[in-house]
Tab-separated table of C-alpha atoms and ligand atoms in Angstrom:
chain	number	residue	atom	x	y	z
A	1	MET	CA	0.000	0.000	0.000
A	2	SER	CA	3.079	2.168	-0.101
A	3	ALA	CA	2.880	2.179	-3.914
A	4	PRO	CA	3.421	5.596	-5.553
A	5	PRO	CA	0.213	7.278	-6.797
A	6	PRO	CA	-0.634	5.944	-10.260
A	7	PRO	CA	-0.447	8.594	-13.039
A	8	ALA	CA	-4.138	8.186	-13.850
A	9	ALA	CA	-5.090	9.297	-10.318
A	10	ALA	CA	-4.017	12.877	-11.111
A	11	ALA	CA	-6.006	12.863	-14.374
A	12	ILE	CA	-9.086	11.735	-12.425
A	13	ALA	CA	-8.583	14.283	-9.628
A	14	ALA	CA	-8.608	17.057	-12.252
A	15	ARG	CA	-12.059	15.991	-13.486
A	16	TYR	CA	-13.915	14.319	-10.612
A	17	HIS	CA	-14.716	16.277	-7.467
A	18	GLY	CA	-17.297	13.995	-5.831
A	19	PRO	CA	-16.895	11.684	-2.841
A	20	ALA	CA	-14.223	9.008	-2.989
A	21	PRO	CA	-15.611	5.820	-4.545
A	22	ARG	CA	-15.682	2.841	-2.167
A	23	VAL	CA	-16.725	0.144	-4.615
A	24	ALA	CA	-15.274	-0.527	-8.059
A	25	LEU	CA	-16.958	-2.615	-10.719
A	26	ILE	CA	-15.235	-4.051	-13.780
A	27	LEU	CA	-17.772	-4.855	-16.466
A	28	GLY	CA	-17.341	-7.698	-18.922
A	29	SER	CA	-18.854	-8.316	-22.353
A	30	GLY	CA	-22.531	-7.408	-22.523
A	31	LEU	CA	-22.604	-5.796	-19.079
A	32	GLY	CA	-21.963	-2.205	-20.129
A	33	ALA	CA	-25.509	-1.189	-19.172
A	34	LEU	CA	-24.483	-1.022	-15.507
A	35	ALA	CA	-22.295	1.948	-16.368
A	36	ASP	CA	-25.444	3.729	-17.557
A	37	ALA	CA	-27.056	3.121	-14.154
A	38	VAL	CA	-24.580	5.485	-12.470
A	39	ALA	CA	-26.278	8.632	-11.130
A	40	ALA	CA	-24.530	12.005	-11.491
A	41	PRO	CA	-21.860	10.349	-13.627
A	42	THR	CA	-18.423	11.696	-14.439
A	43	VAL	CA	-17.286	9.791	-17.520
A	44	ILE	CA	-13.616	9.603	-18.461
A	45	ALA	CA	-12.450	7.701	-21.549
A	46	TYR	CA	-9.611	5.226	-20.974
A	47	ASP	CA	-7.806	7.171	-23.728
A	48	ASP	CA	-7.480	10.018	-21.221
A	49	LEU	CA	-6.181	7.788	-18.417
A	50	PRO	CA	-2.466	6.948	-18.557
A	51	GLY	CA	-1.833	3.222	-18.323
A	52	PHE	CA	-5.458	2.189	-18.848
A	53	PRO	CA	-5.932	-0.443	-21.573
A	54	ARG	CA	-7.124	0.343	-25.046
A	55	PRO	CA	-9.751	-2.391	-25.603
A	56	THR	CA	-9.772	-3.970	-29.047
A	57	VAL	CA	-12.851	-6.197	-28.745
A	58	GLU	CA	-16.213	-5.187	-30.144
A	59	GLY	CA	-18.732	-4.923	-27.304
A	60	HIS	CA	-16.123	-3.766	-24.775
A	61	GLY	CA	-16.273	-0.012	-24.108
A	62	GLY	CA	-13.366	1.827	-22.592
A	63	ARG	CA	-14.582	4.341	-20.022
A	64	LEU	CA	-14.383	4.991	-16.312
A	65	VAL	CA	-17.668	6.191	-14.804
A	66	LEU	CA	-17.597	7.754	-11.349
A	67	GLY	CA	-20.765	8.548	-9.404
A	68	ARG	CA	-23.452	6.771	-7.391
A	69	ILE	CA	-25.414	3.569	-7.759
A	70	GLY	CA	-28.089	3.393	-5.066
A	71	ARG	CA	-26.434	4.345	-1.766
A	72	SER	CA	-22.882	3.597	-2.927
A	73	ASP	CA	-20.140	5.789	-4.354
A	74	VAL	CA	-18.750	3.763	-7.226
A	75	ALA	CA	-16.048	3.656	-9.882
A	76	VAL	CA	-17.295	1.634	-12.839
A	77	LEU	CA	-14.716	0.395	-15.321
A	78	ALA	CA	-16.612	-0.365	-18.508
A	79	GLY	CA	-14.116	-2.346	-20.521
A	80	ARG	CA	-11.011	-4.327	-19.604
A	81	GLY	CA	-7.784	-5.334	-21.246
A	82	HIS	CA	-7.241	-9.051	-21.798
A	83	PHE	CA	-4.070	-11.077	-22.053
A	84	TYR	CA	-5.147	-12.174	-25.518
A	85	GLU	CA	-5.210	-8.585	-26.782
A	86	HIS	CA	-1.903	-7.411	-25.434
A	87	GLY	CA	0.071	-10.530	-24.541
A	88	ARG	CA	0.492	-9.193	-21.014
A	89	ALA	CA	-1.050	-10.643	-17.865
A	90	ASP	CA	-0.474	-7.316	-16.045
A	91	ILE	CA	-2.373	-5.162	-18.549
A	92	MET	CA	-4.906	-4.179	-15.843
A	93	ALA	CA	-2.336	-3.306	-13.171
A	94	PRO	CA	-2.514	0.498	-13.647
A	95	ALA	CA	-6.325	0.443	-13.602
A	96	ILE	CA	-6.477	-1.700	-10.439
A	97	ASP	CA	-3.824	0.401	-8.703
A	98	THR	CA	-5.761	3.536	-9.647
A	99	ILE	CA	-9.067	2.394	-8.162
A	100	ALA	CA	-7.253	1.365	-4.980
A	101	ALA	CA	-5.574	4.785	-4.814
A	102	LEU	CA	-8.955	6.513	-5.320
A	103	GLY	CA	-10.215	4.875	-2.122
A	104	CYS	CA	-12.072	1.795	-3.356
A	105	ARG	CA	-12.104	-0.986	-0.777
A	106	THR	CA	-14.181	-3.508	-2.723
A	107	LEU	CA	-13.885	-4.730	-6.308
A	108	ILE	CA	-16.667	-6.633	-8.030
A	109	LEU	CA	-15.727	-8.148	-11.378
A	110	THR	CA	-18.046	-9.460	-14.059
A	111	ASN	CA	-17.300	-11.536	-17.107
A	112	ALA	CA	-18.790	-13.764	-19.774
A	113	ALA	CA	-17.916	-17.427	-19.403
A	114	GLY	CA	-18.563	-20.892	-20.736
A	115	SER	CA	-20.241	-23.313	-18.331
A	116	LEU	CA	-19.026	-26.855	-17.741
A	117	ARG	CA	-22.210	-27.827	-15.924
A	118	PRO	CA	-25.068	-28.828	-18.239
A	119	ALA	CA	-27.627	-27.705	-15.630
A	120	ILE	CA	-26.177	-24.165	-15.661
A	121	GLY	CA	-26.750	-23.055	-19.223
A	122	PRO	CA	-26.666	-19.839	-21.251
A	123	GLY	CA	-28.331	-16.967	-19.457
A	124	ALA	CA	-27.382	-18.117	-15.940
A	125	ALA	CA	-25.265	-16.058	-13.553
A	126	VAL	CA	-22.667	-17.771	-11.357
A	127	LEU	CA	-20.801	-16.403	-8.337
A	128	ILE	CA	-17.139	-17.366	-8.584
A	129	SER	CA	-15.881	-19.174	-5.477
A	130	ASP	CA	-12.273	-19.788	-6.558
A	131	HIS	CA	-10.150	-20.013	-9.704
A	132	ILE	CA	-7.657	-22.239	-11.501
A	133	ASN	CA	-4.848	-20.679	-13.508
A	134	LEU	CA	-2.578	-23.158	-15.228
A	135	ALA	CA	-2.597	-21.102	-18.411
A	136	LEU	CA	-0.691	-17.872	-17.892
A	137	PRO	CA	2.123	-16.421	-15.854
A	138	GLY	CA	0.738	-14.449	-12.941
A	139	PRO	CA	0.383	-10.675	-13.426
A	140	LEU	CA	3.097	-10.020	-10.824
A	141	VAL	CA	5.901	-11.803	-12.673
A	142	GLY	CA	8.769	-9.315	-12.818
A	143	SER	CA	7.460	-7.057	-10.051
A	144	THR	CA	9.550	-6.601	-6.935
A	145	GLY	CA	8.801	-6.371	-3.237
A	146	ASN	CA	7.272	-8.799	-0.796
A	147	ASP	CA	3.732	-7.812	-1.742
A	148	ARG	CA	4.129	-9.848	-4.939
A	149	PHE	CA	3.691	-13.078	-2.921
A	150	VAL	CA	-0.053	-12.676	-2.826
A	151	ASP	CA	-2.088	-15.095	-0.686
A	152	LEU	CA	-5.081	-16.378	-2.679
A	153	VAL	CA	-6.876	-18.311	0.070
A	154	ASP	CA	-10.382	-16.788	0.206
A	155	ALA	CA	-9.431	-14.434	-2.636
A	156	TYR	CA	-13.137	-14.393	-3.522
A	157	ASP	CA	-14.211	-12.994	-0.179
A	158	PRO	CA	-16.457	-15.416	1.744
A	159	GLY	CA	-18.284	-12.598	3.544
A	160	LEU	CA	-19.032	-10.726	0.339
A	161	ARG	CA	-20.125	-13.986	-1.321
A	162	ARG	CA	-22.546	-14.662	1.546
A	163	ARG	CA	-23.879	-11.167	1.204
A	164	LEU	CA	-24.365	-11.516	-2.574
A	165	GLY	CA	-26.086	-14.858	-1.968
A	166	ALA	CA	-28.449	-13.233	0.535
A	167	THR	CA	-29.222	-10.395	-1.875
A	168	ALA	CA	-29.936	-12.912	-4.644
A	169	ARG	CA	-32.301	-14.858	-2.348
A	170	ARG	CA	-34.085	-11.656	-1.346
A	171	LEU	CA	-34.662	-10.921	-5.057
A	172	GLY	CA	-35.622	-14.527	-5.857
A	173	LEU	CA	-32.624	-14.946	-8.196
A	174	ASP	CA	-30.745	-18.187	-8.698
A	175	LEU	CA	-27.035	-17.699	-7.935
A	176	PRO	CA	-24.993	-20.911	-7.886
A	177	GLU	CA	-21.294	-20.788	-7.035
A	178	GLY	CA	-18.552	-22.209	-9.229
A	179	VAL	CA	-14.808	-22.453	-9.871
A	180	TYR	CA	-13.544	-20.399	-12.842
A	181	MET	CA	-10.690	-21.702	-14.948
A	182	LEU	CA	-8.635	-19.265	-16.987
A	183	PHE	CA	-7.749	-19.996	-20.595
A	184	PRO	CA	-5.505	-17.648	-22.586
A	185	GLY	CA	-7.796	-17.200	-25.628
A	186	PRO	CA	-8.719	-15.625	-27.915
A	187	ASN	CA	-9.540	-18.971	-29.509
A	188	PHE	CA	-12.121	-21.002	-27.643
A	189	GLU	CA	-11.043	-24.254	-25.977
A	190	THR	CA	-10.925	-27.654	-27.606
A	191	PRO	CA	-13.397	-30.310	-26.429
A	192	ALA	CA	-10.431	-32.171	-24.898
A	193	GLU	CA	-9.440	-29.080	-22.915
A	194	ILE	CA	-13.008	-28.756	-21.663
A	195	ARG	CA	-13.021	-32.397	-20.533
A	196	ALA	CA	-9.687	-31.778	-18.778
A	197	ALA	CA	-11.051	-28.629	-17.093
A	198	ARG	CA	-14.045	-30.579	-15.772
A	199	LEU	CA	-11.744	-33.269	-14.377
A	200	LEU	CA	-9.657	-30.608	-12.658
A	201	GLY	CA	-12.687	-29.233	-10.835
A	202	ALA	CA	-13.667	-26.245	-12.934
A	203	ASP	CA	-17.282	-25.193	-13.415
A	204	LEU	CA	-16.621	-22.235	-15.725
A	205	VAL	CA	-14.055	-21.300	-18.355
A	206	GLY	CA	-13.109	-17.805	-19.467
A	207	MET	CA	-10.356	-15.511	-20.672
A	208	SER	CA	-10.250	-12.729	-18.066
A	209	THR	CA	-10.714	-11.793	-14.395
A	210	VAL	CA	-8.004	-14.000	-12.821
A	211	PRO	CA	-5.120	-11.519	-13.296
A	212	GLU	CA	-7.327	-8.689	-11.992
A	213	VAL	CA	-8.167	-10.674	-8.856
A	214	VAL	CA	-4.465	-11.213	-8.113
A	215	LEU	CA	-3.693	-7.524	-8.708
A	216	ALA	CA	-6.613	-6.440	-6.521
A	217	ARG	CA	-5.645	-8.799	-3.684
A	218	ARG	CA	-2.126	-7.341	-3.789
A	219	ARG	CA	-3.699	-3.987	-2.946
A	220	GLY	CA	-5.864	-5.502	-0.198
A	221	LEU	CA	-9.193	-5.013	-1.982
A	222	THR	CA	-12.125	-7.233	-1.017
A	223	VAL	CA	-13.035	-9.113	-4.204
A	224	ALA	CA	-16.094	-10.803	-5.654
A	225	ALA	CA	-16.646	-11.938	-9.247
A	226	LEU	CA	-19.702	-12.952	-11.230
A	227	SER	CA	-19.874	-14.829	-14.517
A	228	VAL	CA	-22.649	-14.560	-17.044
A	229	VAL	CA	-22.882	-17.912	-18.810
A	230	THR	CA	-23.063	-17.443	-22.566
A	231	ASN	CA	-22.538	-21.043	-23.689
A	232	LEU	CA	-21.719	-24.544	-22.587
A	233	GLY	CA	-18.064	-25.496	-23.002
A	234	ALA	CA	-16.762	-26.596	-26.382
A	235	GLY	CA	-17.907	-30.086	-27.330
A	236	MET	CA	-20.682	-30.228	-24.706
A	237	VAL	CA	-23.348	-29.549	-27.336
A	238	ALA	CA	-23.367	-30.189	-31.065
A	239	GLY	CA	-21.836	-27.452	-33.202
A	240	GLY	CA	-19.067	-24.902	-32.641
A	241	LEU	CA	-18.784	-21.666	-30.671
A	242	SER	CA	-18.689	-18.117	-31.970
A	243	HIS	CA	-18.023	-14.717	-30.429
A	244	ALA	CA	-21.369	-13.518	-31.854
A	245	ASP	CA	-23.113	-16.273	-29.862
A	246	THR	CA	-21.315	-15.360	-26.675
A	247	LEU	CA	-22.460	-11.741	-27.058
A	248	SER	CA	-26.057	-12.473	-28.025
A	249	ARG	CA	-26.684	-15.106	-25.319
A	250	SER	CA	-25.437	-12.924	-22.521
A	251	ALA	CA	-28.502	-10.649	-22.294
A	252	THR	CA	-30.539	-12.665	-19.744
A	253	GLY	CA	-27.618	-13.272	-17.418
A	254	ALA	CA	-26.447	-9.686	-17.770
A	255	ALA	CA	-29.888	-8.432	-16.720
A	256	LEU	CA	-29.757	-10.751	-13.692
A	257	VAL	CA	-26.301	-9.522	-12.667
A	258	GLN	CA	-27.397	-5.938	-13.154
A	259	ARG	CA	-30.431	-6.432	-10.860
A	260	LEU	CA	-28.295	-8.168	-8.265
A	261	LEU	CA	-25.566	-5.518	-8.162
A	262	THR	CA	-27.972	-2.591	-8.299
A	263	ALA	CA	-29.801	-4.049	-5.287
A	264	LEU	CA	-26.557	-4.809	-3.415
A	265	LEU	CA	-25.283	-1.257	-3.924
A	266	ASP	CA	-28.563	0.150	-2.586
A	267	GLU	CA	-28.493	-1.814	0.675
A	268	GLU	CA	-28.339	0.129	3.919
A	269	THR	CA	-25.193	-1.557	5.194
A	270	PRO	CA	-22.396	-0.078	3.070
A	271	LEU	CA	-19.928	-2.410	1.392
B	1	LIG	N1	-14.524	-20.179	-23.237
B	1	LIG	C1	-13.737	-19.149	-22.872
B	1	LIG	N2	-14.211	-17.920	-22.681
B	1	LIG	C2	-15.523	-17.719	-22.864
B	1	LIG	C3	-16.388	-18.747	-23.247
B	1	LIG	C4	-15.857	-20.055	-23.441
B	1	LIG	O1	-16.560	-21.028	-23.772
B	1	LIG	N3	-17.630	-18.206	-23.339
B	1	LIG	C5	-17.502	-16.891	-23.016
B	1	LIG	N4	-16.219	-16.594	-22.732
C-alpha cells in the first residue's frame, strides 16, 4: 500500500470532485448497461487515463464512470484489457492500482464465461468461489517487493459472497457458485481441454478476471466476481462456438447480474 500514486489518479482528480468511490466494478462483455445506471456520472475515456488499456474487442467499451449507484459511491470500469489482446497478464495493473488509490475498498468483477455444468446453461449467472490458472504467468511476474507473494486463500471474499447470496435470495434470483478456470484465448477451448477442465474441478471457463483478482488482492481489496454464462463449453453440445453467440446469449444473465448488483449497492449496510 506504499505504492506511488498511479499517473491516472491525477487525471481523475482534475475531473472528478465527488466523494471518494468505495466500490469498483469491472464490467465484462454485454454488461456495459451497468455503467449507464450510475447517477450524477463523471465519464472519463480510458484514452485520457495513462496506463489504462485500449480495448480492441467489439462490445467492450473503454470508459471509467464515477458517481453513485443506489447508496454507494462507485467507480465503474466499462471495458477491460485481456491477455489475448496485449500478450500481457499485467495489462490491468494500472487500472487496479488507480481504483485502490482513489479509495475503493471492494472490487466486483463481471465476465462472460462458458459453463461446464449442463444444468447451468446460457443466461445463468454464477458467483465465482475460486479459480484455476494453469494457463498464464501471474500478473506479478517481474514485479519486486514482498507484496508480490499474494495469498489467494479466500481471494473471492467469503463474507461478500454470503452477502451476494443473501441479496440474490431476497430478489428470488438463482445464484450458484462455481470455480472459474482461466484460458488464454482468444480462440475457444478444444473439447479435450473442456473435458480436462471438468476433471480438474472447474465449473466455468473464461479468458479474463483472474489476473485482476491477483492484482486487486495485492492492494488488499475485497473481491467478488460474477460470470454470465453465454454457452456450454466446447464439445458439450453439437456445433461450434462463436463470439457472436457469446455476445447475443449474454442478455438474460447480464440483466440478472445488473439487478443483483444494483440491489446490493442500494443496501443500507455499506460495502
Ligand atoms: N470459453 C472461454 N471464454 C468464454 C467462453 C468459453 O466457452 N464463453 C464466453 N467466454
